[in-house]
Amino acid sequence: MLSRLITARLPRLEGEWLLVPVPLHRGRLWGRGYNQAALLAARIAKLTEQPLVVDGLLRNRKTPSLGGLGRKERERALAGVIEVNPRRRPSIDGAKVVLVDDVLTSGATSESCVRALKKAGANQVIIACFARVLDGAGGSGSSGLKRETPEV
């Protein structure tokens, strides 16, 4: 259901777009047993008939749980953590990418992913998520999102 709701809000995807989920560190993935962003991305890929690159991004080291952290703390925790999978770099170079996540809180994770995708040569990146935490919505930190942050 969540994937259908996200897909309904996507802009028309002209041409080929790669669907890339926000990655989990392998330790967290093994412990949890699934990556919710990857599950959403896989279903959105089917619904939109666009290719899925489930391992396009990697978390190269474990980060603490970001829940309860403010924007600056999240940015520090994510510094240098997310990178493009070297095996997927050729498919990302010049590509249009839909970055998929479940919840956009402060924007630090999304910005780290977008930065890595752009550094690898992605032509365009949009963010598709189910929910967005707004400033003052009860979180411990302000989201501080810039208006130009792409989102769906």
JSON list of C-alpha atoms in Angstrom, two decimals:
[
{"chain": "A", "resi": 1, "resn": "MET", "atom": "CA", "xyz": [0.00, 0.00, 0.00]},
{"chain": "A", "resi": 2, "resn": "LEU", "atom": "CA", "xyz": [2.77, 2.46, 0.90]},
{"chain": "A", "resi": 3, "resn": "SER", "atom": "CA", "xyz": [4.50, 1.88, -2.43]},
{"chain": "A", "resi": 4, "resn": "ARG", "atom": "CA", "xyz": [1.30, 2.58, -4.33]},
{"chain": "A", "resi": 5, "resn": "LEU", "atom": "CA", "xyz": [0.78, 5.80, -2.37]},
{"chain": "A", "resi": 6, "resn": "ILE", "atom": "CA", "xyz": [4.36, 6.94, -3.09]},
{"chain": "A", "resi": 7, "resn": "THR", "atom": "CA", "xyz": [4.04, 5.99, -6.78]},
{"chain": "A", "resi": 8, "resn": "ALA", "atom": "CA", "xyz": [0.84, 8.01, -7.11]},
{"chain": "A", "resi": 9, "resn": "ARG", "atom": "CA", "xyz": [2.75, 11.13, -6.01]},
{"chain": "A", "resi": 10, "resn": "LEU", "atom": "CA", "xyz": [5.77, 10.67, -8.29]},
{"chain": "A", "resi": 11, "resn": "PRO", "atom": "CA", "xyz": [6.10, 13.02, -11.24]},
{"chain": "A", "resi": 12, "resn": "ARG", "atom": "CA", "xyz": [5.84, 11.38, -14.63]},
{"chain": "A", "resi": 13, "resn": "LEU", "atom": "CA", "xyz": [9.10, 9.50, -15.09]},
{"chain": "A", "resi": 14, "resn": "GLU", "atom": "CA", "xyz": [10.06, 10.25, -18.68]},
{"chain": "A", "resi": 15, "resn": "GLY", "atom": "CA", "xyz": [12.69, 7.86, -20.02]},
{"chain": "A", "resi": 16, "resn": "GLU", "atom": "CA", "xyz": [14.63, 5.53, -17.77]},
{"chain": "A", "resi": 17, "resn": "TRP", "atom": "CA", "xyz": [14.97, 6.28, -14.06]},
{"chain": "A", "resi": 18, "resn": "LEU", "atom": "CA", "xyz": [16.90, 4.08, -11.65]},
{"chain": "A", "resi": 19, "resn": "LEU", "atom": "CA", "xyz": [15.21, 3.36, -8.34]},
{"chain": "A", "resi": 20, "resn": "VAL", "atom": "CA", "xyz": [17.81, 3.30, -5.57]},
{"chain": "A", "resi": 21, "resn": "PRO", "atom": "CA", "xyz": [16.87, 2.72, -1.91]},
{"chain": "A", "resi": 22, "resn": "VAL", "atom": "CA", "xyz": [18.56, 4.39, 1.03]},
{"chain": "A", "resi": 23, "resn": "PRO", "atom": "CA", "xyz": [20.97, 1.72, 2.30]},
{"chain": "A", "resi": 24, "resn": "LEU", "atom": "CA", "xyz": [21.24, 0.07, 5.68]},
{"chain": "A", "resi": 25, "resn": "HIS", "atom": "CA", "xyz": [24.56, -1.05, 7.10]},
{"chain": "A", "resi": 26, "resn": "ARG", "atom": "CA", "xyz": [24.93, -4.81, 6.58]},
{"chain": "A", "resi": 27, "resn": "GLY", "atom": "CA", "xyz": [24.91, -5.40, 10.36]},
{"chain": "A", "resi": 28, "resn": "ARG", "atom": "CA", "xyz": [21.59, -3.62, 10.75]},
{"chain": "A", "resi": 29, "resn": "LEU", "atom": "CA", "xyz": [20.23, -5.42, 7.68]},
{"chain": "A", "resi": 30, "resn": "TRP", "atom": "CA", "xyz": [21.23, -8.82, 9.08]},
{"chain": "A", "resi": 31, "resn": "GLY", "atom": "CA", "xyz": [19.72, -7.97, 12.47]},
{"chain": "A", "resi": 32, "resn": "ARG", "atom": "CA", "xyz": [16.47, -6.61, 11.07]},
{"chain": "A", "resi": 33, "resn": "GLY", "atom": "CA", "xyz": [16.20, -9.03, 8.18]},
{"chain": "A", "resi": 34, "resn": "TYR", "atom": "CA", "xyz": [15.02, -6.45, 5.66]},
{"chain": "A", "resi": 35, "resn": "ASN", "atom": "CA", "xyz": [15.56, -2.90, 4.41]},
{"chain": "A", "resi": 36, "resn": "GLN", "atom": "CA", "xyz": [12.21, -1.13, 4.35]},
{"chain": "A", "resi": 37, "resn": "ALA", "atom": "CA", "xyz": [13.45, 1.37, 1.74]},
{"chain": "A", "resi": 38, "resn": "ALA", "atom": "CA", "xyz": [14.54, -1.52, -0.52]},
{"chain": "A", "resi": 39, "resn": "LEU", "atom": "CA", "xyz": [11.13, -3.19, -0.17]},
{"chain": "A", "resi": 40, "resn": "LEU", "atom": "CA", "xyz": [9.40, 0.07, -1.12]},
{"chain": "A", "resi": 41, "resn": "ALA", "atom": "CA", "xyz": [11.81, 0.66, -4.01]},
{"chain": "A", "resi": 42, "resn": "ALA", "atom": "CA", "xyz": [11.30, -2.86, -5.40]},
{"chain": "A", "resi": 43, "resn": "ARG", "atom": "CA", "xyz": [7.53, -2.44, -5.50]},
{"chain": "A", "resi": 44, "resn": "ILE", "atom": "CA", "xyz": [7.75, 1.09, -6.94]},
{"chain": "A", "resi": 45, "resn": "ALA", "atom": "CA", "xyz": [10.08, -0.26, -9.65]},
{"chain": "A", "resi": 46, "resn": "LYS", "atom": "CA", "xyz": [7.44, -2.82, -10.62]},
{"chain": "A", "resi": 47, "resn": "LEU", "atom": "CA", "xyz": [4.63, -0.27, -10.56]},
{"chain": "A", "resi": 48, "resn": "THR", "atom": "CA", "xyz": [6.56, 2.24, -12.70]},
{"chain": "A", "resi": 49, "resn": "GLU", "atom": "CA", "xyz": [8.34, -0.36, -14.86]},
{"chain": "A", "resi": 50, "resn": "GLN", "atom": "CA", "xyz": [11.66, 1.29, -14.04]},
{"chain": "A", "resi": 51, "resn": "PRO", "atom": "CA", "xyz": [14.89, -0.55, -13.14]},
{"chain": "A", "resi": 52, "resn": "LEU", "atom": "CA", "xyz": [15.83, -1.19, -9.53]},
{"chain": "A", "resi": 53, "resn": "VAL", "atom": "CA", "xyz": [19.44, -0.88, -8.33]},
{"chain": "A", "resi": 54, "resn": "VAL", "atom": "CA", "xyz": [18.98, -2.22, -4.82]},
{"chain": "A", "resi": 55, "resn": "ASP", "atom": "CA", "xyz": [22.70, -2.05, -4.03]},
{"chain": "A", "resi": 56, "resn": "GLY", "atom": "CA", "xyz": [23.44, 1.28, -5.72]},
{"chain": "A", "resi": 57, "resn": "LEU", "atom": "CA", "xyz": [24.39, 2.88, -2.43]},
{"chain": "A", "resi": 58, "resn": "LEU", "atom": "CA", "xyz": [26.33, 1.42, 0.50]},
{"chain": "A", "resi": 59, "resn": "ARG", "atom": "CA", "xyz": [26.78, 2.40, 4.14]},
{"chain": "A", "resi": 60, "resn": "ASN", "atom": "CA", "xyz": [30.49, 1.78, 4.58]},
{"chain": "A", "resi": 61, "resn": "ARG", "atom": "CA", "xyz": [30.32, 1.74, 8.39]},
{"chain": "A", "resi": 62, "resn": "LYS", "atom": "CA", "xyz": [27.74, 1.33, 11.10]},
{"chain": "A", "resi": 63, "resn": "THR", "atom": "CA", "xyz": [26.11, 4.48, 12.45]},
{"chain": "A", "resi": 64, "resn": "PRO", "atom": "CA", "xyz": [24.27, 4.91, 15.73]},
{"chain": "A", "resi": 65, "resn": "SER", "atom": "CA", "xyz": [20.50, 4.97, 15.57]},
{"chain": "A", "resi": 66, "resn": "LEU", "atom": "CA", "xyz": [19.61, 8.41, 14.24]},
{"chain": "A", "resi": 67, "resn": "GLY", "atom": "CA", "xyz": [16.29, 8.56, 16.14]},
{"chain": "A", "resi": 68, "resn": "GLY", "atom": "CA", "xyz": [16.29, 11.39, 18.63]},
{"chain": "A", "resi": 69, "resn": "LEU", "atom": "CA", "xyz": [19.29, 13.14, 17.07]},
{"chain": "A", "resi": 70, "resn": "GLY", "atom": "CA", "xyz": [19.08, 16.68, 15.75]},
{"chain": "A", "resi": 71, "resn": "ARG", "atom": "CA", "xyz": [20.11, 17.64, 12.24]},
{"chain": "A", "resi": 72, "resn": "LYS", "atom": "CA", "xyz": [23.72, 18.53, 13.07]},
{"chain": "A", "resi": 73, "resn": "GLU", "atom": "CA", "xyz": [24.22, 15.31, 15.05]},
{"chain": "A", "resi": 74, "resn": "ARG", "atom": "CA", "xyz": [22.75, 13.30, 12.17]},
{"chain": "A", "resi": 75, "resn": "GLU", "atom": "CA", "xyz": [25.05, 15.06, 9.69]},
{"chain": "A", "resi": 76, "resn": "ARG", "atom": "CA", "xyz": [28.09, 14.25, 11.87]},
{"chain": "A", "resi": 77, "resn": "ALA", "atom": "CA", "xyz": [27.02, 10.61, 12.24]},
{"chain": "A", "resi": 78, "resn": "LEU", "atom": "CA", "xyz": [26.61, 10.28, 8.45]},
{"chain": "A", "resi": 79, "resn": "ALA", "atom": "CA", "xyz": [29.78, 12.10, 7.38]},
{"chain": "A", "resi": 80, "resn": "GLY", "atom": "CA", "xyz": [31.52, 9.93, 4.80]},
{"chain": "A", "resi": 81, "resn": "VAL", "atom": "CA", "xyz": [29.28, 6.93, 5.55]},
{"chain": "A", "resi": 82, "resn": "ILE", "atom": "CA", "xyz": [27.20, 6.66, 2.37]},
{"chain": "A", "resi": 83, "resn": "GLU", "atom": "CA", "xyz": [28.89, 5.96, -0.95]},
{"chain": "A", "resi": 84, "resn": "VAL", "atom": "CA", "xyz": [28.01, 4.62, -4.36]},
{"chain": "A", "resi": 85, "resn": "ASN", "atom": "CA", "xyz": [28.71, 0.92, -4.77]},
{"chain": "A", "resi": 86, "resn": "PRO", "atom": "CA", "xyz": [31.79, 0.82, -7.06]},
{"chain": "A", "resi": 87, "resn": "ARG", "atom": "CA", "xyz": [30.19, -2.01, -9.09]},
{"chain": "A", "resi": 88, "resn": "ARG", "atom": "CA", "xyz": [27.13, 0.18, -9.76]},
{"chain": "A", "resi": 89, "resn": "ARG", "atom": "CA", "xyz": [29.00, 3.40, -10.57]},
{"chain": "A", "resi": 90, "resn": "PRO", "atom": "CA", "xyz": [28.78, 2.84, -14.37]},
{"chain": "A", "resi": 91, "resn": "SER", "atom": "CA", "xyz": [24.99, 2.54, -14.25]},
{"chain": "A", "resi": 92, "resn": "ILE", "atom": "CA", "xyz": [24.64, 5.62, -12.02]},
{"chain": "A", "resi": 93, "resn": "ASP", "atom": "CA", "xyz": [26.95, 7.83, -14.09]},
{"chain": "A", "resi": 94, "resn": "GLY", "atom": "CA", "xyz": [24.65, 9.99, -16.24]},
{"chain": "A", "resi": 95, "resn": "ALA", "atom": "CA", "xyz": [21.48, 8.41, -14.83]},
{"chain": "A", "resi": 96, "resn": "LYS", "atom": "CA", "xyz": [18.27, 9.88, -13.50]},
{"chain": "A", "resi": 97, "resn": "VAL", "atom": "CA", "xyz": [17.68, 8.45, -10.03]},
{"chain": "A", "resi": 98, "resn": "VAL", "atom": "CA", "xyz": [14.69, 8.14, -7.72]},
{"chain": "A", "resi": 99, "resn": "LEU", "atom": "CA", "xyz": [16.09, 7.82, -4.20]},
{"chain": "A", "resi": 100, "resn": "VAL", "atom": "CA", "xyz": [13.59, 5.85, -2.10]},
{"chain": "A", "resi": 101, "resn": "ASP", "atom": "CA", "xyz": [13.21, 6.00, 1.68]},
{"chain": "A", "resi": 102, "resn": "ASP", "atom": "CA", "xyz": [10.37, 5.43, 4.10]},
{"chain": "A", "resi": 103, "resn": "VAL", "atom": "CA", "xyz": [10.62, 8.58, 6.23]},
{"chain": "A", "resi": 104, "resn": "LEU", "atom": "CA", "xyz": [12.49, 11.84, 5.65]},
{"chain": "A", "resi": 105, "resn": "THR", "atom": "CA", "xyz": [13.27, 13.29, 9.07]},
{"chain": "A", "resi": 106, "resn": "SER", "atom": "CA", "xyz": [16.00, 15.93, 9.06]},
{"chain": "A", "resi": 107, "resn": "GLY", "atom": "CA", "xyz": [17.06, 15.39, 5.46]},
{"chain": "A", "resi": 108, "resn": "ALA", "atom": "CA", "xyz": [20.63, 14.49, 6.51]},
{"chain": "A", "resi": 109, "resn": "THR", "atom": "CA", "xyz": [20.44, 10.91, 5.22]},
{"chain": "A", "resi": 110, "resn": "SER", "atom": "CA", "xyz": [18.80, 11.95, 1.95]},
{"chain": "A", "resi": 111, "resn": "GLU", "atom": "CA", "xyz": [21.32, 14.74, 1.43]},
{"chain": "A", "resi": 112, "resn": "SER", "atom": "CA", "xyz": [24.20, 12.33, 2.07]},
{"chain": "A", "resi": 113, "resn": "CYS", "atom": "CA", "xyz": [22.74, 9.90, -0.48]},
{"chain": "A", "resi": 114, "resn": "VAL", "atom": "CA", "xyz": [22.10, 12.63, -3.06]},
{"chain": "A", "resi": 115, "resn": "ARG", "atom": "CA", "xyz": [25.65, 13.94, -2.58]},
{"chain": "A", "resi": 116, "resn": "ALA", "atom": "CA", "xyz": [27.10, 10.45, -3.20]},
{"chain": "A", "resi": 117, "resn": "LEU", "atom": "CA", "xyz": [24.90, 9.91, -6.27]},
{"chain": "A", "resi": 118, "resn": "LYS", "atom": "CA", "xyz": [25.81, 13.29, -7.74]},
{"chain": "A", "resi": 119, "resn": "LYS", "atom": "CA", "xyz": [29.51, 12.71, -7.04]},
{"chain": "A", "resi": 120, "resn": "ALA", "atom": "CA", "xyz": [29.20, 9.44, -9.01]},
{"chain": "A", "resi": 121, "resn": "GLY", "atom": "CA", "xyz": [27.74, 11.35, -11.95]},
{"chain": "A", "resi": 122, "resn": "ALA", "atom": "CA", "xyz": [23.97, 11.03, -11.49]},
{"chain": "A", "resi": 123, "resn": "ASN", "atom": "CA", "xyz": [22.35, 13.55, -13.80]},
{"chain": "A", "resi": 124, "resn": "GLN", "atom": "CA", "xyz": [19.22, 14.12, -11.72]},
{"chain": "A", "resi": 125, "resn": "VAL", "atom": "CA", "xyz": [18.02, 12.84, -8.34]},
{"chain": "A", "resi": 126, "resn": "ILE", "atom": "CA", "xyz": [14.55, 13.07, -6.84]},
{"chain": "A", "resi": 127, "resn": "ILE", "atom": "CA", "xyz": [13.54, 11.79, -3.42]},
{"chain": "A", "resi": 128, "resn": "ALA", "atom": "CA", "xyz": [10.50, 9.57, -2.94]},
{"chain": "A", "resi": 129, "resn": "CYS", "atom": "CA", "xyz": [9.45, 8.86, 0.63]},
{"chain": "A", "resi": 130, "resn": "PHE", "atom": "CA", "xyz": [6.25, 7.95, 2.38]},
{"chain": "A", "resi": 131, "resn": "ALA", "atom": "CA", "xyz": [6.37, 10.49, 5.20]},
{"chain": "A", "resi": 132, "resn": "ARG", "atom": "CA", "xyz": [8.25, 13.64, 6.08]},
{"chain": "A", "resi": 133, "resn": "VAL", "atom": "CA", "xyz": [8.75, 14.93, 9.61]},
{"chain": "A", "resi": 134, "resn": "LEU", "atom": "CA", "xyz": [8.00, 18.65, 9.66]},
{"chain": "A", "resi": 135, "resn": "ASP", "atom": "CA", "xyz": [9.72, 21.26, 11.82]},
{"chain": "A", "resi": 136, "resn": "GLY", "atom": "CA", "xyz": [8.17, 21.32, 15.26]},
{"chain": "A", "resi": 137, "resn": "ALA", "atom": "CA", "xyz": [6.32, 18.02, 14.72]},
{"chain": "A", "resi": 138, "resn": "GLY", "atom": "CA", "xyz": [7.53, 16.56, 17.96]},
{"chain": "A", "resi": 139, "resn": "GLY", "atom": "CA", "xyz": [11.06, 15.48, 17.03]},
{"chain": "A", "resi": 140, "resn": "SER", "atom": "CA", "xyz": [14.00, 16.40, 19.20]},
{"chain": "A", "resi": 141, "resn": "GLY", "atom": "CA", "xyz": [15.70, 18.34, 16.43]},
{"chain": "A", "resi": 142, "resn": "SER", "atom": "CA", "xyz": [14.62, 20.80, 13.80]},
{"chain": "A", "resi": 143, "resn": "SER", "atom": "CA", "xyz": [14.59, 19.39, 10.31]},
{"chain": "A", "resi": 144, "resn": "GLY", "atom": "CA", "xyz": [16.18, 22.50, 8.83]},
{"chain": "A", "resi": 145, "resn": "LEU", "atom": "CA", "xyz": [15.40, 21.31, 5.30]},
{"chain": "A", "resi": 146, "resn": "LYS", "atom": "CA", "xyz": [16.22, 23.76, 2.57]},
{"chain": "A", "resi": 147, "resn": "ARG", "atom": "CA", "xyz": [13.41, 24.52, 0.14]},
{"chain": "A", "resi": 148, "resn": "GLU", "atom": "CA", "xyz": [15.49, 23.32, -2.81]},
{"chain": "A", "resi": 149, "resn": "THR", "atom": "CA", "xyz": [15.74, 19.79, -1.39]},
{"chain": "A", "resi": 150, "resn": "PRO", "atom": "CA", "xyz": [13.96, 17.67, -4.02]},
{"chain": "A", "resi": 151, "resn": "GLU", "atom": "CA", "xyz": [11.17, 15.56, -2.62]},
{"chain": "A", "resi": 152, "resn": "VAL", "atom": "CA", "xyz": [8.14, 13.68, -3.81]}
]
